[in-house]
Amino acid sequence: MGYLSHLECARCGQKHDPSVVQNLCRSCRFGPLLARYELDRVARDLTREALAGRSADMWRYAELLPVNDRENIVSMGEGWTPLLKLDRIGKELGLANVYLKDEGLCPTGTFKARGASACVSKLKELGVRALGMPTAGNAGGAFSCYGARAGIEVHVAMPSDAPESTPKQCSIAGGTVYLIEGRVNRSADFIGEGITRFGWFNAATFKEPWRVEGKKTMGLELFEQFGGELPDVILYPTGGGVGLVAIWKAFEELQAMGWIKNRTTRMYSVQTEGCQRLKKALDEGKDDTEPWTNITTAIPGMAGPPYSLGDSLCLKAIRESGGDVLIVDDEAILADMRHIAATEGTFICPEGASTLAALRRLRDSGGIGRDERVVLLNTGSGLKYMEFFQAKVLREEPGVDLFTRAAAGVA
Ligand SMILES: *Cc1c(COP(=O)(O)O)cnc(C)c1O
Ligand SMILES: [Zn+2]
């Protein structure tokens, strides 16, 4: 621990003191801050062999995480999630190496636990007592739970139609939940007022430097899980784009440490038809997006925001890596959510299922080789999304032989 050197503005490059509680760059006023480490020192002190014997959670990468004193780590065992080979799906698609990184096994039910663990730990270290944030739902749940464990007060604003599991998760952990009409940008405006009035730390996506660090560990794990190599393709369901930026940052750090020669993975962002801001900017050759105001998708983690401060970083990662943005519709996502459960046994969230729908498109367009190693990033558990599907069941009725009916096929 203690390898964190400074914070760097992703926009203007200005360096900032990482021991100061802050949000966006105070020089250019718009840039998100990224944590920078003394990577040559990390490379000297840390070996892959030493890593192999460490705890099976994301804090195995402590040298590449921002906390200085172990005492401040707020952890529930997040990370080191399984990398499942999907042989049946692979066979169907004519692809030999399809994998699912299953973040549904993280505490709180989604990969938001990684960002929350890193951020809440660092805030605890910096002495922050209360935070506020807008969320599509899952980040609020994760921050409420980690906040409870750290003794930090949490205020969460989310769209009133967020999956029911999320306000309940926040509430049971003692978070204060504000249900706000409209899309997540309205929740952001709302909580912004609370942040100004009460001085809560602003833990919104990309407005603080630490969530990226937690999500970065997904990239470090993939490196280890592929035996010290990178996969060829990653498909990532994109909301604010934190995870996509973070995984690319992890690979950059591994490269700087000399653990890999090149960043050979193609990064594919998956967006829905109802929110395509990255796709539009990529097609138009732009370095940043324009707000996508008419958001029509029902997939919570992909329904905006209309604009993310991380968009320019996402576009950069996609271009540098030779990836693309893949667009899928809600219907295809929900169909693949069922399909992957029925063929592979993994009950994943709709956001995660979008990566399978996108993989079909990528395969159809010839954008992928038969033997390439593909990672579908499943960001959470399907168990948080009870409203999204109906169970096919045989219900007892007087005078009906359910077994005969079952044999005829469950409708
Ligand atoms: C937040 C979230 C996403 C989007 O994550 P970003 O890294 O912000 O793009 C995807 N899936 C689920 C389940 C989420 O909760
Ligand atoms: Zn700046």
PDB file of N, CA, C and O in Angstrom, residues 30-65:
ATOM      1  N   PHE A  30     -13.712  20.901 -15.451  1.00  0.00           N
ATOM      2  CA  PHE A  30     -14.557  19.868 -16.056  1.00  0.00           C
ATOM      3  C   PHE A  30     -13.961  18.468 -16.012  1.00  0.00           C
ATOM      4  O   PHE A  30     -14.669  17.499 -16.178  1.00  0.00           O
ATOM      5  N   GLY A  31     -12.650  18.395 -15.860  1.00  0.00           N
ATOM      6  CA  GLY A  31     -11.998  17.097 -16.037  1.00  0.00           C
ATOM      7  C   GLY A  31     -12.179  16.176 -14.852  1.00  0.00           C
ATOM      8  O   GLY A  31     -12.025  16.587 -13.703  1.00  0.00           O
ATOM      9  N   PRO A  32     -12.519  14.892 -15.114  1.00  0.00           N
ATOM     10  CA  PRO A  32     -12.489  13.912 -14.034  1.00  0.00           C
ATOM     11  C   PRO A  32     -11.044  13.628 -13.632  1.00  0.00           C
ATOM     12  O   PRO A  32     -10.131  13.729 -14.455  1.00  0.00           O
ATOM     13  N   LEU A  33     -10.842  13.294 -12.361  1.00  0.00           N
ATOM     14  CA  LEU A  33      -9.489  13.018 -11.876  1.00  0.00           C
ATOM     15  C   LEU A  33      -9.230  11.513 -11.854  1.00  0.00           C
ATOM     16  O   LEU A  33     -10.089  10.734 -11.455  1.00  0.00           O
ATOM     17  N   LEU A  34      -8.046  11.133 -12.290  1.00  0.00           N
ATOM     18  CA  LEU A  34      -7.653   9.723 -12.298  1.00  0.00           C
ATOM     19  C   LEU A  34      -6.478   9.514 -11.352  1.00  0.00           C
ATOM     20  O   LEU A  34      -5.559  10.337 -11.297  1.00  0.00           O
ATOM     21  N   ALA A  35      -6.508   8.400 -10.633  1.00  0.00           N
ATOM     22  CA  ALA A  35      -5.433   8.097  -9.679  1.00  0.00           C
ATOM     23  C   ALA A  35      -4.203   7.605 -10.433  1.00  0.00           C
ATOM     24  O   ALA A  35      -4.304   6.788 -11.343  1.00  0.00           O
ATOM     25  N   ARG A  36      -3.048   8.131 -10.054  1.00  0.00           N
ATOM     26  CA  ARG A  36      -1.779   7.671 -10.637  1.00  0.00           C
ATOM     27  C   ARG A  36      -0.887   7.111  -9.530  1.00  0.00           C
ATOM     28  O   ARG A  36      -0.871   7.629  -8.412  1.00  0.00           O
ATOM     29  N   TYR A  37      -0.155   6.069  -9.873  1.00  0.00           N
ATOM     30  CA  TYR A  37       0.668   5.346  -8.896  1.00  0.00           C
ATOM     31  C   TYR A  37       2.138   5.387  -9.308  1.00  0.00           C
ATOM     32  O   TYR A  37       2.461   5.647 -10.478  1.00  0.00           O
ATOM     33  N   GLU A  38       2.995   5.077  -8.354  1.00  0.00           N
ATOM     34  CA  GLU A  38       4.419   4.902  -8.684  1.00  0.00           C
ATOM     35  C   GLU A  38       4.583   3.483  -9.216  1.00  0.00           C
ATOM     36  O   GLU A  38       4.951   2.564  -8.487  1.00  0.00           O
ATOM     37  N   LEU A  39       4.310   3.336 -10.494  1.00  0.00           N
ATOM     38  CA  LEU A  39       4.215   1.984 -11.056  1.00  0.00           C
ATOM     39  C   LEU A  39       5.567   1.270 -11.139  1.00  0.00           C
ATOM     40  O   LEU A  39       5.630   0.050 -11.045  1.00  0.00           O
ATOM     41  N   ASP A  40       6.628   2.046 -11.286  1.00  0.00           N
ATOM     42  CA  ASP A  40       7.942   1.362 -11.319  1.00  0.00           C
ATOM     43  C   ASP A  40       8.256   0.762  -9.942  1.00  0.00           C
ATOM     44  O   ASP A  40       8.823  -0.317  -9.841  1.00  0.00           O
ATOM     45  N   ARG A  41       7.837   1.475  -8.895  1.00  0.00           N
ATOM     46  CA  ARG A  41       8.016   0.933  -7.540  1.00  0.00           C
ATOM     47  C   ARG A  41       7.142  -0.303  -7.323  1.00  0.00           C
ATOM     48  O   ARG A  41       7.579  -1.294  -6.744  1.00  0.00           O
ATOM     49  N   VAL A  42       5.882  -0.226  -7.811  1.00  0.00           N
ATOM     50  CA  VAL A  42       4.999  -1.396  -7.683  1.00  0.00           C
ATOM     51  C   VAL A  42       5.638  -2.581  -8.399  1.00  0.00           C
ATOM     52  O   VAL A  42       5.708  -3.688  -7.864  1.00  0.00           O
ATOM     53  N   ALA A  43       6.140  -2.333  -9.622  1.00  0.00           N
ATOM     54  CA  ALA A  43       6.738  -3.423 -10.416  1.00  0.00           C
ATOM     55  C   ALA A  43       7.944  -4.029  -9.689  1.00  0.00           C
ATOM     56  O   ALA A  43       8.205  -5.219  -9.808  1.00  0.00           O
ATOM     57  N   ARG A  44       8.671  -3.196  -8.950  1.00  0.00           N
ATOM     58  CA  ARG A  44       9.827  -3.705  -8.197  1.00  0.00           C
ATOM     59  C   ARG A  44       9.398  -4.549  -6.995  1.00  0.00           C
ATOM     60  O   ARG A  44       9.986  -5.585  -6.708  1.00  0.00           O
ATOM     61  N   ASP A  45       8.345  -4.089  -6.308  1.00  0.00           N
ATOM     62  CA  ASP A  45       7.977  -4.715  -5.035  1.00  0.00           C
ATOM     63  C   ASP A  45       6.998  -5.880  -5.171  1.00  0.00           C
ATOM     64  O   ASP A  45       6.872  -6.693  -4.262  1.00  0.00           O
ATOM     65  N   LEU A  46       6.276  -5.929  -6.277  1.00  0.00           N
ATOM     66  CA  LEU A  46       5.210  -6.937  -6.414  1.00  0.00           C
ATOM     67  C   LEU A  46       5.558  -7.928  -7.524  1.00  0.00           C
ATOM     68  O   LEU A  46       5.931  -7.528  -8.621  1.00  0.00           O
ATOM     69  N   THR A  47       5.415  -9.221  -7.195  1.00  0.00           N
ATOM     70  CA  THR A  47       5.633 -10.234  -8.242  1.00  0.00           C
ATOM     71  C   THR A  47       4.327 -10.982  -8.471  1.00  0.00           C
ATOM     72  O   THR A  47       3.449 -11.004  -7.610  1.00  0.00           O
ATOM     73  N   ARG A  48       4.222 -11.594  -9.642  1.00  0.00           N
ATOM     74  CA  ARG A  48       3.016 -12.374  -9.939  1.00  0.00           C
ATOM     75  C   ARG A  48       2.905 -13.566  -9.012  1.00  0.00           C
ATOM     76  O   ARG A  48       1.810 -13.981  -8.644  1.00  0.00           O
ATOM     77  N   GLU A  49       4.033 -14.113  -8.614  1.00  0.00           N
ATOM     78  CA  GLU A  49       4.027 -15.262  -7.706  1.00  0.00           C
ATOM     79  C   GLU A  49       3.452 -14.848  -6.345  1.00  0.00           C
ATOM     80  O   GLU A  49       2.650 -15.562  -5.754  1.00  0.00           O
ATOM     81  N   ALA A  50       3.843 -13.667  -5.877  1.00  0.00           N
ATOM     82  CA  ALA A  50       3.332 -13.174  -4.597  1.00  0.00           C
ATOM     83  C   ALA A  50       1.822 -12.978  -4.678  1.00  0.00           C
ATOM     84  O   ALA A  50       1.085 -13.299  -3.746  1.00  0.00           O
ATOM     85  N   LEU A  51       1.369 -12.462  -5.827  1.00  0.00           N
ATOM     86  CA  LEU A  51      -0.070 -12.231  -6.019  1.00  0.00           C
ATOM     87  C   LEU A  51      -0.864 -13.519  -5.875  1.00  0.00           C
ATOM     88  O   LEU A  51      -1.928 -13.550  -5.263  1.00  0.00           O
ATOM     89  N   ALA A  52      -0.312 -14.585  -6.457  1.00  0.00           N
ATOM     90  CA  ALA A  52      -1.042 -15.859  -6.538  1.00  0.00           C
ATOM     91  C   ALA A  52      -1.508 -16.354  -5.173  1.00  0.00           C
ATOM     92  O   ALA A  52      -2.557 -16.986  -5.062  1.00  0.00           O
ATOM     93  N   GLY A  53      -0.746 -16.046  -4.120  1.00  0.00           N
ATOM     94  CA  GLY A  53      -1.113 -16.559  -2.797  1.00  0.00           C
ATOM     95  C   GLY A  53      -2.031 -15.651  -1.999  1.00  0.00           C
ATOM     96  O   GLY A  53      -2.316 -15.931  -0.839  1.00  0.00           O
ATOM     97  N   ARG A  54      -2.497 -14.592  -2.605  1.00  0.00           N
ATOM     98  CA  ARG A  54      -3.256 -13.604  -1.816  1.00  0.00           C
ATOM     99  C   ARG A  54      -4.752 -13.879  -1.738  1.00  0.00           C
ATOM    100  O   ARG A  54      -5.265 -14.750  -2.426  1.00  0.00           O
ATOM    101  N   SER A  55      -5.442 -13.069  -0.916  1.00  0.00           N
ATOM    102  CA  SER A  55      -6.874 -13.231  -0.685  1.00  0.00           C
ATOM    103  C   SER A  55      -7.657 -13.164  -1.990  1.00  0.00           C
ATOM    104  O   SER A  55      -7.301 -12.420  -2.903  1.00  0.00           O
ATOM    105  N   ALA A  56      -8.724 -13.960  -2.074  1.00  0.00           N
ATOM    106  CA  ALA A  56      -9.537 -14.034  -3.294  1.00  0.00           C
ATOM    107  C   ALA A  56     -10.564 -12.912  -3.319  1.00  0.00           C
ATOM    108  O   ALA A  56     -11.777 -13.130  -3.318  1.00  0.00           O
ATOM    109  N   ASP A  57     -10.084 -11.695  -3.324  1.00  0.00           N
ATOM    110  CA  ASP A  57     -10.954 -10.526  -3.483  1.00  0.00           C
ATOM    111  C   ASP A  57     -10.127  -9.418  -4.124  1.00  0.00           C
ATOM    112  O   ASP A  57      -8.932  -9.604  -4.372  1.00  0.00           O
ATOM    113  N   MET A  58     -10.758  -8.293  -4.424  1.00  0.00           N
ATOM    114  CA  MET A  58     -10.045  -7.281  -5.220  1.00  0.00           C
ATOM    115  C   MET A  58      -8.893  -6.620  -4.464  1.00  0.00           C
ATOM    116  O   MET A  58      -8.009  -6.019  -5.073  1.00  0.00           O
ATOM    117  N   TRP A  59      -8.879  -6.755  -3.135  1.00  0.00           N
ATOM    118  CA  TRP A  59      -7.812  -6.122  -2.360  1.00  0.00           C
ATOM    119  C   TRP A  59      -6.496  -6.881  -2.471  1.00  0.00           C
ATOM    120  O   TRP A  59      -5.477  -6.450  -1.936  1.00  0.00           O
ATOM    121  N   ARG A  60      -6.497  -8.000  -3.211  1.00  0.00           N
ATOM    122  CA  ARG A  60      -5.228  -8.654  -3.540  1.00  0.00           C
ATOM    123  C   ARG A  60      -4.326  -7.705  -4.331  1.00  0.00           C
ATOM    124  O   ARG A  60      -3.129  -7.888  -4.396  1.00  0.00           O
ATOM    125  N   TYR A  61      -4.949  -6.699  -4.955  1.00  0.00           N
ATOM    126  CA  TYR A  61      -4.185  -5.722  -5.748  1.00  0.00           C
ATOM    127  C   TYR A  61      -3.932  -4.436  -4.961  1.00  0.00           C
ATOM    128  O   TYR A  61      -3.936  -3.341  -5.524  1.00  0.00           O
ATOM    129  N   ALA A  62      -3.733  -4.560  -3.674  1.00  0.00           N
ATOM    130  CA  ALA A  62      -3.632  -3.388  -2.794  1.00  0.00           C
ATOM    131  C   ALA A  62      -2.632  -2.346  -3.298  1.00  0.00           C
ATOM    132  O   ALA A  62      -2.859  -1.145  -3.161  1.00  0.00           O
ATOM    133  N   GLU A  63      -1.538  -2.794  -3.898  1.00  0.00           N
ATOM    134  CA  GLU A  63      -0.520  -1.837  -4.385  1.00  0.00           C
ATOM    135  C   GLU A  63      -1.075  -0.931  -5.488  1.00  0.00           C
ATOM    136  O   GLU A  63      -0.538   0.147  -5.728  1.00  0.00           O
ATOM    137  N   LEU A  64      -2.107  -1.420  -6.172  1.00  0.00           N
ATOM    138  CA  LEU A  64      -2.689  -0.639  -7.274  1.00  0.00           C
ATOM    139  C   LEU A  64      -4.032  -0.044  -6.883  1.00  0.00           C
ATOM    140  O   LEU A  64      -4.846   0.315  -7.730  1.00  0.00           O
ATOM    141  N   LEU A  65      -4.258   0.039  -5.583  1.00  0.00           N
ATOM    142  CA  LEU A  65      -5.492   0.659  -5.085  1.00  0.00           C
ATOM    143  C   LEU A  65      -5.126   1.847  -4.197  1.00  0.00           C
ATOM    144  O   LEU A  65      -4.009   1.910  -3.670  1.00  0.00           O
TER     145      LEU A  65
END
